[in-house]
């Protein structure tokens, strides 16, 4: 809509988020980054046996879960405080992510029974993340 | 639902971003409402009406009904 009133100044959600959304998304991104570092680092330490099997090992294993809860809480706060349109977009994307994860988790099990390679449980996380991202992009595109 | 949001905003010379800031929503929200792709909640519709000094009925009308 090039009517001189800036309708098309940007069609990207990241450029159009309110300061409140930016703040909440930054918190969420930091929590996810901390979780990823703790998860990868923790798995590496535990696999290498660097922390043994005692209390320290349990702490290393528990740290990603704590950071994961923080990430979930940060995302829940974003959903609670963002505007109704963004909430609708994210709910649709979450639905697609959940649905995609469920279909792959349930469907691929049958393929495994007929000889397909056994999938790592971590693949499910990737499938959910990919379906969620596709859901976000499709919904933003639909309403842009 | 049809609406006159784009027309009212243009009358005041506001950008979508300025209107979004005044309503405390994202610009995509304003864009989607103006394009008729998204119907706002009742509370947002009242907020929009208050901002423009109009009633909700003066800005929003159901599809198929003349304004």
JSON list of C-alpha atoms in Angstrom, two decimals:
[
{"chain": "A", "resi": 1, "resn": "UNK", "atom": "CA", "xyz": [0.00, 0.00, 0.00]},
{"chain": "A", "resi": 2, "resn": "UNK", "atom": "CA", "xyz": [2.27, 2.79, -1.12]},
{"chain": "A", "resi": 3, "resn": "UNK", "atom": "CA", "xyz": [-0.05, 5.58, -0.03]},
{"chain": "A", "resi": 4, "resn": "UNK", "atom": "CA", "xyz": [2.69, 7.65, 1.53]},
{"chain": "A", "resi": 5, "resn": "UNK", "atom": "CA", "xyz": [1.70, 6.77, 5.06]},
{"chain": "A", "resi": 6, "resn": "UNK", "atom": "CA", "xyz": [4.29, 4.11, 5.60]},
{"chain": "A", "resi": 7, "resn": "UNK", "atom": "CA", "xyz": [2.16, 1.00, 5.16]},
{"chain": "A", "resi": 8, "resn": "UNK", "atom": "CA", "xyz": [5.01, -0.91, 3.62]},
{"chain": "A", "resi": 9, "resn": "UNK", "atom": "CA", "xyz": [7.85, 0.53, 5.62]},
{"chain": "A", "resi": 10, "resn": "UNK", "atom": "CA", "xyz": [8.53, -3.01, 6.76]},
{"chain": "A", "resi": 11, "resn": "UNK", "atom": "CA", "xyz": [6.80, -6.34, 6.42]},
{"chain": "A", "resi": 12, "resn": "UNK", "atom": "CA", "xyz": [9.11, -8.19, 8.78]},
{"chain": "A", "resi": 13, "resn": "UNK", "atom": "CA", "xyz": [7.79, -9.17, 12.18]},
{"chain": "A", "resi": 14, "resn": "UNK", "atom": "CA", "xyz": [11.15, -8.62, 13.85]},
{"chain": "A", "resi": 15, "resn": "UNK", "atom": "CA", "xyz": [11.16, -5.00, 12.72]},
{"chain": "A", "resi": 16, "resn": "UNK", "atom": "CA", "xyz": [7.56, -4.47, 13.79]},
{"chain": "A", "resi": 17, "resn": "UNK", "atom": "CA", "xyz": [7.58, -5.94, 17.27]},
{"chain": "A", "resi": 18, "resn": "UNK", "atom": "CA", "xyz": [6.74, -3.63, 20.14]},
{"chain": "A", "resi": 19, "resn": "UNK", "atom": "CA", "xyz": [9.51, -2.80, 22.67]},
{"chain": "A", "resi": 20, "resn": "UNK", "atom": "CA", "xyz": [7.72, -5.07, 25.15]},
{"chain": "A", "resi": 21, "resn": "UNK", "atom": "CA", "xyz": [7.79, -7.96, 22.68]},
{"chain": "A", "resi": 22, "resn": "UNK", "atom": "CA", "xyz": [11.44, -7.31, 21.90]},
{"chain": "A", "resi": 23, "resn": "UNK", "atom": "CA", "xyz": [12.29, -7.41, 25.60]},
{"chain": "A", "resi": 24, "resn": "UNK", "atom": "CA", "xyz": [10.40, -10.67, 26.13]},
{"chain": "A", "resi": 25, "resn": "UNK", "atom": "CA", "xyz": [11.80, -12.27, 22.97]},
{"chain": "A", "resi": 26, "resn": "UNK", "atom": "CA", "xyz": [15.32, -11.28, 24.03]},
{"chain": "A", "resi": 27, "resn": "UNK", "atom": "CA", "xyz": [14.77, -12.98, 27.41]},
{"chain": "A", "resi": 28, "resn": "UNK", "atom": "CA", "xyz": [13.48, -16.07, 25.62]},
{"chain": "A", "resi": 29, "resn": "UNK", "atom": "CA", "xyz": [16.40, -16.14, 23.17]},
{"chain": "A", "resi": 30, "resn": "UNK", "atom": "CA", "xyz": [18.92, -15.80, 26.00]},
{"chain": "A", "resi": 31, "resn": "UNK", "atom": "CA", "xyz": [17.28, -18.62, 27.95]},
{"chain": "A", "resi": 32, "resn": "UNK", "atom": "CA", "xyz": [17.23, -20.87, 24.86]},
{"chain": "A", "resi": 33, "resn": "UNK", "atom": "CA", "xyz": [20.89, -20.06, 24.12]},
{"chain": "A", "resi": 34, "resn": "UNK", "atom": "CA", "xyz": [21.84, -20.84, 27.74]},
{"chain": "A", "resi": 35, "resn": "UNK", "atom": "CA", "xyz": [19.85, -24.08, 27.55]},
{"chain": "A", "resi": 36, "resn": "UNK", "atom": "CA", "xyz": [21.60, -25.08, 24.30]},
{"chain": "A", "resi": 37, "resn": "UNK", "atom": "CA", "xyz": [25.05, -24.39, 25.75]},
{"chain": "A", "resi": 38, "resn": "UNK", "atom": "CA", "xyz": [24.23, -26.29, 28.96]},
{"chain": "A", "resi": 39, "resn": "UNK", "atom": "CA", "xyz": [22.69, -29.19, 26.99]},
{"chain": "A", "resi": 40, "resn": "UNK", "atom": "CA", "xyz": [25.55, -29.61, 24.51]},
{"chain": "A", "resi": 41, "resn": "UNK", "atom": "CA", "xyz": [28.22, -28.95, 27.13]},
{"chain": "A", "resi": 42, "resn": "UNK", "atom": "CA", "xyz": [26.53, -31.20, 29.67]},
{"chain": "A", "resi": 43, "resn": "UNK", "atom": "CA", "xyz": [26.15, -34.05, 27.19]},
{"chain": "A", "resi": 44, "resn": "UNK", "atom": "CA", "xyz": [29.79, -33.70, 26.21]},
{"chain": "A", "resi": 45, "resn": "UNK", "atom": "CA", "xyz": [30.96, -33.74, 29.84]},
{"chain": "A", "resi": 46, "resn": "UNK", "atom": "CA", "xyz": [28.75, -36.67, 30.80]},
{"chain": "A", "resi": 47, "resn": "UNK", "atom": "CA", "xyz": [29.69, -38.74, 27.73]},
{"chain": "A", "resi": 48, "resn": "UNK", "atom": "CA", "xyz": [33.38, -38.07, 28.29]},
{"chain": "A", "resi": 49, "resn": "UNK", "atom": "CA", "xyz": [33.09, -39.07, 31.93]},
{"chain": "A", "resi": 50, "resn": "UNK", "atom": "CA", "xyz": [34.74, -35.80, 32.98]},
{"chain": "A", "resi": 51, "resn": "UNK", "atom": "CA", "xyz": [32.34, -35.30, 35.88]},
{"chain": "A", "resi": 52, "resn": "UNK", "atom": "CA", "xyz": [32.05, -38.91, 37.05]},
{"chain": "A", "resi": 53, "resn": "UNK", "atom": "CA", "xyz": [28.68, -40.20, 38.25]},
{"chain": "A", "resi": 54, "resn": "UNK", "atom": "CA", "xyz": [28.32, -38.39, 41.56]},
{"chain": "A", "resi": 55, "resn": "UNK", "atom": "CA", "xyz": [26.52, -35.24, 42.66]},
{"chain": "A", "resi": 56, "resn": "UNK", "atom": "CA", "xyz": [28.37, -33.03, 40.15]},
{"chain": "A", "resi": 57, "resn": "UNK", "atom": "CA", "xyz": [27.21, -35.26, 37.28]},
{"chain": "A", "resi": 58, "resn": "UNK", "atom": "CA", "xyz": [23.62, -34.97, 38.51]},
{"chain": "A", "resi": 59, "resn": "UNK", "atom": "CA", "xyz": [23.98, -31.20, 38.68]},
{"chain": "A", "resi": 60, "resn": "UNK", "atom": "CA", "xyz": [25.37, -31.08, 35.14]},
{"chain": "A", "resi": 61, "resn": "UNK", "atom": "CA", "xyz": [22.43, -33.21, 33.96]},
{"chain": "A", "resi": 62, "resn": "UNK", "atom": "CA", "xyz": [19.88, -31.08, 35.81]},
{"chain": "A", "resi": 63, "resn": "UNK", "atom": "CA", "xyz": [21.16, -27.67, 34.67]},
{"chain": "A", "resi": 64, "resn": "UNK", "atom": "CA", "xyz": [19.65, -27.84, 31.14]},
{"chain": "A", "resi": 65, "resn": "UNK", "atom": "CA", "xyz": [16.27, -28.76, 32.64]},
{"chain": "A", "resi": 66, "resn": "UNK", "atom": "CA", "xyz": [16.36, -25.69, 34.90]},
{"chain": "A", "resi": 67, "resn": "UNK", "atom": "CA", "xyz": [17.34, -23.45, 31.98]},
{"chain": "A", "resi": 68, "resn": "UNK", "atom": "CA", "xyz": [14.69, -25.15, 29.84]},
{"chain": "A", "resi": 69, "resn": "UNK", "atom": "CA", "xyz": [12.01, -24.26, 32.40]},
{"chain": "A", "resi": 70, "resn": "UNK", "atom": "CA", "xyz": [13.28, -20.66, 32.31]},
{"chain": "A", "resi": 71, "resn": "UNK", "atom": "CA", "xyz": [12.96, -20.67, 28.50]},
{"chain": "A", "resi": 72, "resn": "UNK", "atom": "CA", "xyz": [9.41, -22.03, 28.68]},
{"chain": "A", "resi": 73, "resn": "UNK", "atom": "CA", "xyz": [8.47, -19.40, 31.27]},
{"chain": "A", "resi": 74, "resn": "UNK", "atom": "CA", "xyz": [10.01, -16.65, 29.13]},
{"chain": "A", "resi": 75, "resn": "UNK", "atom": "CA", "xyz": [8.01, -17.82, 26.10]},
{"chain": "A", "resi": 76, "resn": "UNK", "atom": "CA", "xyz": [4.83, -18.05, 28.20]},
{"chain": "A", "resi": 77, "resn": "UNK", "atom": "CA", "xyz": [5.44, -14.47, 29.33]},
{"chain": "A", "resi": 78, "resn": "UNK", "atom": "CA", "xyz": [5.87, -13.37, 25.72]},
{"chain": "A", "resi": 79, "resn": "UNK", "atom": "CA", "xyz": [2.57, -15.03, 24.78]},
{"chain": "A", "resi": 80, "resn": "UNK", "atom": "CA", "xyz": [0.82, -13.48, 27.77]},
{"chain": "A", "resi": 81, "resn": "UNK", "atom": "CA", "xyz": [2.06, -9.94, 27.17]},
{"chain": "A", "resi": 82, "resn": "UNK", "atom": "CA", "xyz": [2.11, -9.72, 23.37]},
{"chain": "A", "resi": 83, "resn": "UNK", "atom": "CA", "xyz": [-0.87, -8.41, 21.42]},
{"chain": "A", "resi": 84, "resn": "UNK", "atom": "CA", "xyz": [-3.75, -10.62, 20.37]},
{"chain": "A", "resi": 85, "resn": "UNK", "atom": "CA", "xyz": [-2.65, -10.88, 16.74]},
{"chain": "A", "resi": 86, "resn": "UNK", "atom": "CA", "xyz": [0.86, -12.11, 17.59]},
{"chain": "A", "resi": 87, "resn": "UNK", "atom": "CA", "xyz": [-0.66, -14.52, 20.11]},
{"chain": "A", "resi": 88, "resn": "UNK", "atom": "CA", "xyz": [-2.95, -15.94, 17.43]},
{"chain": "A", "resi": 89, "resn": "UNK", "atom": "CA", "xyz": [-0.01, -16.36, 15.03]},
{"chain": "A", "resi": 90, "resn": "UNK", "atom": "CA", "xyz": [2.05, -18.15, 17.67]},
{"chain": "A", "resi": 91, "resn": "UNK", "atom": "CA", "xyz": [-0.83, -20.41, 18.75]},
{"chain": "A", "resi": 92, "resn": "UNK", "atom": "CA", "xyz": [-1.29, -21.51, 15.14]},
{"chain": "A", "resi": 93, "resn": "UNK", "atom": "CA", "xyz": [2.43, -22.17, 14.80]},
{"chain": "A", "resi": 94, "resn": "UNK", "atom": "CA", "xyz": [2.43, -24.09, 18.09]},
{"chain": "A", "resi": 95, "resn": "UNK", "atom": "CA", "xyz": [-0.48, -26.17, 16.80]},
{"chain": "A", "resi": 96, "resn": "UNK", "atom": "CA", "xyz": [1.42, -27.00, 13.64]},
{"chain": "A", "resi": 97, "resn": "UNK", "atom": "CA", "xyz": [4.57, -27.78, 15.63]},
{"chain": "A", "resi": 98, "resn": "UNK", "atom": "CA", "xyz": [2.69, -30.07, 17.97]},
{"chain": "A", "resi": 99, "resn": "UNK", "atom": "CA", "xyz": [0.81, -31.71, 15.11]},
{"chain": "A", "resi": 100, "resn": "UNK", "atom": "CA", "xyz": [3.96, -32.21, 13.05]},
{"chain": "A", "resi": 101, "resn": "UNK", "atom": "CA", "xyz": [5.82, -33.68, 16.01]},
{"chain": "A", "resi": 102, "resn": "UNK", "atom": "CA", "xyz": [2.94, -36.00, 16.82]},
{"chain": "A", "resi": 103, "resn": "UNK", "atom": "CA", "xyz": [2.60, -37.20, 13.21]},
{"chain": "A", "resi": 104, "resn": "UNK", "atom": "CA", "xyz": [6.32, -37.85, 12.84]},
{"chain": "A", "resi": 105, "resn": "UNK", "atom": "CA", "xyz": [6.67, -39.49, 16.26]},
{"chain": "A", "resi": 106, "resn": "UNK", "atom": "CA", "xyz": [3.72, -41.78, 15.69]},
{"chain": "A", "resi": 107, "resn": "UNK", "atom": "CA", "xyz": [4.20, -42.29, 11.97]},
{"chain": "A", "resi": 108, "resn": "UNK", "atom": "CA", "xyz": [7.91, -42.97, 11.91]},
{"chain": "A", "resi": 109, "resn": "UNK", "atom": "CA", "xyz": [7.52, -45.71, 14.53]},
{"chain": "A", "resi": 110, "resn": "UNK", "atom": "CA", "xyz": [5.73, -47.78, 11.91]},
{"chain": "A", "resi": 111, "resn": "UNK", "atom": "CA", "xyz": [8.55, -47.24, 9.42]},
{"chain": "A", "resi": 112, "resn": "UNK", "atom": "CA", "xyz": [11.00, -48.42, 12.08]},
{"chain": "A", "resi": 113, "resn": "UNK", "atom": "CA", "xyz": [8.98, -51.62, 12.40]},
{"chain": "A", "resi": 114, "resn": "UNK", "atom": "CA", "xyz": [9.47, -52.32, 8.71]},
{"chain": "A", "resi": 115, "resn": "UNK", "atom": "CA", "xyz": [13.20, -51.67, 8.81]},
{"chain": "A", "resi": 116, "resn": "UNK", "atom": "CA", "xyz": [13.81, -47.92, 8.63]},
{"chain": "A", "resi": 117, "resn": "UNK", "atom": "CA", "xyz": [16.77, -46.73, 10.75]},
{"chain": "A", "resi": 118, "resn": "UNK", "atom": "CA", "xyz": [15.91, -46.11, 14.38]},
{"chain": "A", "resi": 119, "resn": "UNK", "atom": "CA", "xyz": [15.48, -42.37, 14.97]},
{"chain": "A", "resi": 120, "resn": "UNK", "atom": "CA", "xyz": [17.05, -40.56, 17.88]},
{"chain": "A", "resi": 121, "resn": "UNK", "atom": "CA", "xyz": [14.55, -38.94, 20.27]},
{"chain": "A", "resi": 122, "resn": "UNK", "atom": "CA", "xyz": [16.31, -35.61, 19.65]},
{"chain": "A", "resi": 123, "resn": "UNK", "atom": "CA", "xyz": [14.96, -35.67, 16.08]},
{"chain": "A", "resi": 124, "resn": "UNK", "atom": "CA", "xyz": [11.51, -35.03, 17.52]},
{"chain": "A", "resi": 125, "resn": "UNK", "atom": "CA", "xyz": [12.68, -31.69, 18.95]},
{"chain": "A", "resi": 126, "resn": "UNK", "atom": "CA", "xyz": [14.01, -30.70, 15.53]},
{"chain": "A", "resi": 127, "resn": "UNK", "atom": "CA", "xyz": [10.77, -31.73, 13.80]},
{"chain": "A", "resi": 128, "resn": "UNK", "atom": "CA", "xyz": [8.69, -29.69, 16.27]},
{"chain": "A", "resi": 129, "resn": "UNK", "atom": "CA", "xyz": [11.00, -26.68, 15.84]},
{"chain": "A", "resi": 130, "resn": "UNK", "atom": "CA", "xyz": [10.89, -26.91, 12.04]},
{"chain": "A", "resi": 131, "resn": "UNK", "atom": "CA", "xyz": [7.08, -27.31, 11.96]},
{"chain": "A", "resi": 132, "resn": "UNK", "atom": "CA", "xyz": [6.71, -24.39, 14.40]},
{"chain": "A", "resi": 133, "resn": "UNK", "atom": "CA", "xyz": [8.93, -22.17, 12.25]},
{"chain": "A", "resi": 134, "resn": "UNK", "atom": "CA", "xyz": [7.05, -23.13, 9.09]},
{"chain": "A", "resi": 135, "resn": "UNK", "atom": "CA", "xyz": [3.79, -22.40, 10.90]},
{"chain": "A", "resi": 136, "resn": "UNK", "atom": "CA", "xyz": [5.04, -18.95, 11.93]},
{"chain": "A", "resi": 137, "resn": "UNK", "atom": "CA", "xyz": [6.19, -18.09, 8.41]},
{"chain": "A", "resi": 138, "resn": "UNK", "atom": "CA", "xyz": [2.99, -19.34, 6.75]},
{"chain": "A", "resi": 139, "resn": "UNK", "atom": "CA", "xyz": [0.75, -17.52, 9.19]},
{"chain": "A", "resi": 140, "resn": "UNK", "atom": "CA", "xyz": [2.66, -14.23, 8.92]},
{"chain": "A", "resi": 141, "resn": "UNK", "atom": "CA", "xyz": [2.58, -14.58, 5.14]},
{"chain": "A", "resi": 142, "resn": "UNK", "atom": "CA", "xyz": [-1.15, -15.22, 5.17]},
{"chain": "A", "resi": 143, "resn": "UNK", "atom": "CA", "xyz": [-1.92, -12.12, 7.22]},
{"chain": "A", "resi": 144, "resn": "UNK", "atom": "CA", "xyz": [0.71, -9.77, 5.77]},
{"chain": "B", "resi": 1, "resn": "UNK", "atom": "CA", "xyz": [-15.83, -7.64, 8.90]},
{"chain": "B", "resi": 2, "resn": "UNK", "atom": "CA", "xyz": [-15.22, -4.41, 6.99]},
{"chain": "B", "resi": 3, "resn": "UNK", "atom": "CA", "xyz": [-13.57, -1.43, 8.59]},
{"chain": "B", "resi": 4, "resn": "UNK", "atom": "CA", "xyz": [-12.56, 2.17, 7.94]},
{"chain": "B", "resi": 5, "resn": "UNK", "atom": "CA", "xyz": [-9.28, 2.00, 9.79]},
{"chain": "B", "resi": 6, "resn": "UNK", "atom": "CA", "xyz": [-7.06, 2.78, 6.79]},
{"chain": "B", "resi": 7, "resn": "UNK", "atom": "CA", "xyz": [-9.25, 5.73, 5.85]},
{"chain": "B", "resi": 8, "resn": "UNK", "atom": "CA", "xyz": [-9.30, 7.17, 9.39]},
{"chain": "B", "resi": 9, "resn": "UNK", "atom": "CA", "xyz": [-5.55, 6.69, 9.77]},
{"chain": "B", "resi": 10, "resn": "UNK", "atom": "CA", "xyz": [-4.89, 8.37, 6.41]},
{"chain": "B", "resi": 11, "resn": "UNK", "atom": "CA", "xyz": [-7.08, 11.32, 7.41]},
{"chain": "B", "resi": 12, "resn": "UNK", "atom": "CA", "xyz": [-4.74, 11.92, 10.33]},
{"chain": "B", "resi": 13, "resn": "UNK", "atom": "CA", "xyz": [-1.60, 11.29, 8.29]},
{"chain": "B", "resi": 14, "resn": "UNK", "atom": "CA", "xyz": [-0.43, 8.51, 10.58]},
{"chain": "B", "resi": 15, "resn": "UNK", "atom": "CA", "xyz": [1.70, 5.58, 9.51]},
{"chain": "B", "resi": 16, "resn": "UNK", "atom": "CA", "xyz": [0.72, 2.07, 10.49]},
{"chain": "B", "resi": 17, "resn": "UNK", "atom": "CA", "xyz": [3.66, 2.05, 12.89]},
{"chain": "B", "resi": 18, "resn": "UNK", "atom": "CA", "xyz": [2.45, 5.25, 14.59]},
{"chain": "B", "resi": 19, "resn": "UNK", "atom": "CA", "xyz": [-1.06, 3.87, 14.94]},
{"chain": "B", "resi": 20, "resn": "UNK", "atom": "CA", "xyz": [0.34, 0.58, 16.25]},
{"chain": "B", "resi": 21, "resn": "UNK", "atom": "CA", "xyz": [2.36, 2.47, 18.87]},
{"chain": "B", "resi": 22, "resn": "UNK", "atom": "CA", "xyz": [-0.71, 4.43, 19.95]},
{"chain": "B", "resi": 23, "resn": "UNK", "atom": "CA", "xyz": [-2.66, 1.20, 20.34]},
{"chain": "B", "resi": 24, "resn": "UNK", "atom": "CA", "xyz": [0.28, -0.67, 21.93]},
{"chain": "B", "resi": 25, "resn": "UNK", "atom": "CA", "xyz": [0.12, -3.45, 19.34]},
{"chain": "B", "resi": 26, "resn": "UNK", "atom": "CA", "xyz": [2.45, -4.63, 16.59]},
{"chain": "B", "resi": 27, "resn": "UNK", "atom": "CA", "xyz": [2.30, -3.01, 13.15]},
{"chain": "B", "resi": 28, "resn": "UNK", "atom": "CA", "xyz": [1.31, -6.33, 11.60]},
{"chain": "B", "resi": 29, "resn": "UNK", "atom": "CA", "xyz": [-1.78, -6.28, 13.76]},
{"chain": "B", "resi": 30, "resn": "UNK", "atom": "CA", "xyz": [-2.82, -2.91, 12.28]},
{"chain": "B", "resi": 31, "resn": "UNK", "atom": "CA", "xyz": [-1.92, -4.08, 8.78]},
{"chain": "B", "resi": 32, "resn": "UNK", "atom": "CA", "xyz": [-3.94, -7.29, 9.10]},
{"chain": "B", "resi": 33, "resn": "UNK", "atom": "CA", "xyz": [-6.99, -5.38, 10.42]},
{"chain": "B", "resi": 34, "resn": "UNK", "atom": "CA", "xyz": [-6.79, -2.78, 7.63]},
{"chain": "B", "resi": 35, "resn": "UNK", "atom": "CA", "xyz": [-6.57, -5.50, 5.00]},
{"chain": "B", "resi": 36, "resn": "UNK", "atom": "CA", "xyz": [-9.64, -7.20, 6.46]},
{"chain": "B", "resi": 37, "resn": "UNK", "atom": "CA", "xyz": [-7.65, -10.34, 7.15]},
{"chain": "B", "resi": 38, "resn": "UNK", "atom": "CA", "xyz": [-7.99, -10.17, 10.90]},
{"chain": "B", "resi": 39, "resn": "UNK", "atom": "CA", "xyz": [-10.90, -9.05, 13.07]},
{"chain": "B", "resi": 40, "resn": "UNK", "atom": "CA", "xyz": [-9.79, -7.43, 16.32]},
{"chain": "B", "resi": 41, "resn": "UNK", "atom": "CA", "xyz": [-11.13, -8.47, 19.70]},
{"chain": "B", "resi": 42, "resn": "UNK", "atom": "CA", "xyz": [-13.90, -6.38, 21.22]},
{"chain": "B", "resi": 43, "resn": "UNK", "atom": "CA", "xyz": [-11.47, -4.71, 23.62]},
{"chain": "B", "resi": 44, "resn": "UNK", "atom": "CA", "xyz": [-9.10, -3.72, 20.80]},
{"chain": "B", "resi": 45, "resn": "UNK", "atom": "CA", "xyz": [-12.02, -2.52, 18.69]},
{"chain": "B", "resi": 46, "resn": "UNK", "atom": "CA", "xyz": [-13.14, -0.25, 21.56]},
{"chain": "B", "resi": 47, "resn": "UNK", "atom": "CA", "xyz": [-9.56, 0.98, 21.98]},
{"chain": "B", "resi": 48, "resn": "UNK", "atom": "CA", "xyz": [-9.41, 1.84, 18.26]},
{"chain": "B", "resi": 49, "resn": "UNK", "atom": "CA", "xyz": [-12.78, 3.57, 18.45]},
{"chain": "B", "resi": 50, "resn": "UNK", "atom": "CA", "xyz": [-11.70, 5.61, 21.48]},
{"chain": "B", "resi": 51, "resn": "UNK", "atom": "CA", "xyz": [-8.48, 6.65, 19.75]},
{"chain": "B", "resi": 52, "resn": "UNK", "atom": "CA", "xyz": [-10.40, 7.99, 16.75]},
{"chain": "B", "resi": 53, "resn": "UNK", "atom": "CA", "xyz": [-13.19, 9.46, 18.86]},
{"chain": "B", "resi": 54, "resn": "UNK", "atom": "CA", "xyz": [-15.77, 7.26, 17.14]},
{"chain": "B", "resi": 55, "resn": "UNK", "atom": "CA", "xyz": [-18.00, 4.39, 18.06]},
{"chain": "B", "resi": 56, "resn": "UNK", "atom": "CA", "xyz": [-17.12, 0.80, 17.17]},
{"chain": "B", "resi": 57, "resn": "UNK", "atom": "CA", "xyz": [-20.08, 0.70, 14.75]},
{"chain": "B", "resi": 58, "resn": "UNK", "atom": "CA", "xyz": [-18.75, 3.72, 12.89]},
{"chain": "B", "resi": 59, "resn": "UNK", "atom": "CA", "xyz": [-15.47, 1.96, 12.19]},
{"chain": "B", "resi": 60, "resn": "UNK", "atom": "CA", "xyz": [-16.42, -1.72, 11.93]},
{"chain": "B", "resi": 61, "resn": "UNK", "atom": "CA", "xyz": [-19.35, -3.19, 10.04]},
{"chain": "B", "resi": 62, "resn": "UNK", "atom": "CA", "xyz": [-20.24, -6.81, 9.36]},
{"chain": "B", "resi": 63, "resn": "UNK", "atom": "CA", "xyz": [-19.60, -8.06, 5.82]},
{"chain": "B", "resi": 64, "resn": "UNK", "atom": "CA", "xyz": [-22.51, -7.45, 3.49]},
{"chain": "B", "resi": 65, "resn": "UNK", "atom": "CA", "xyz": [-23.93, -4.53, 5.44]},
{"chain": "B", "resi": 66, "resn": "UNK", "atom": "CA", "xyz": [-23.61, -0.95, 4.25]},
{"chain": "B", "resi": 67, "resn": "UNK", "atom": "CA", "xyz": [-21.87, 1.49, 6.54]}
]
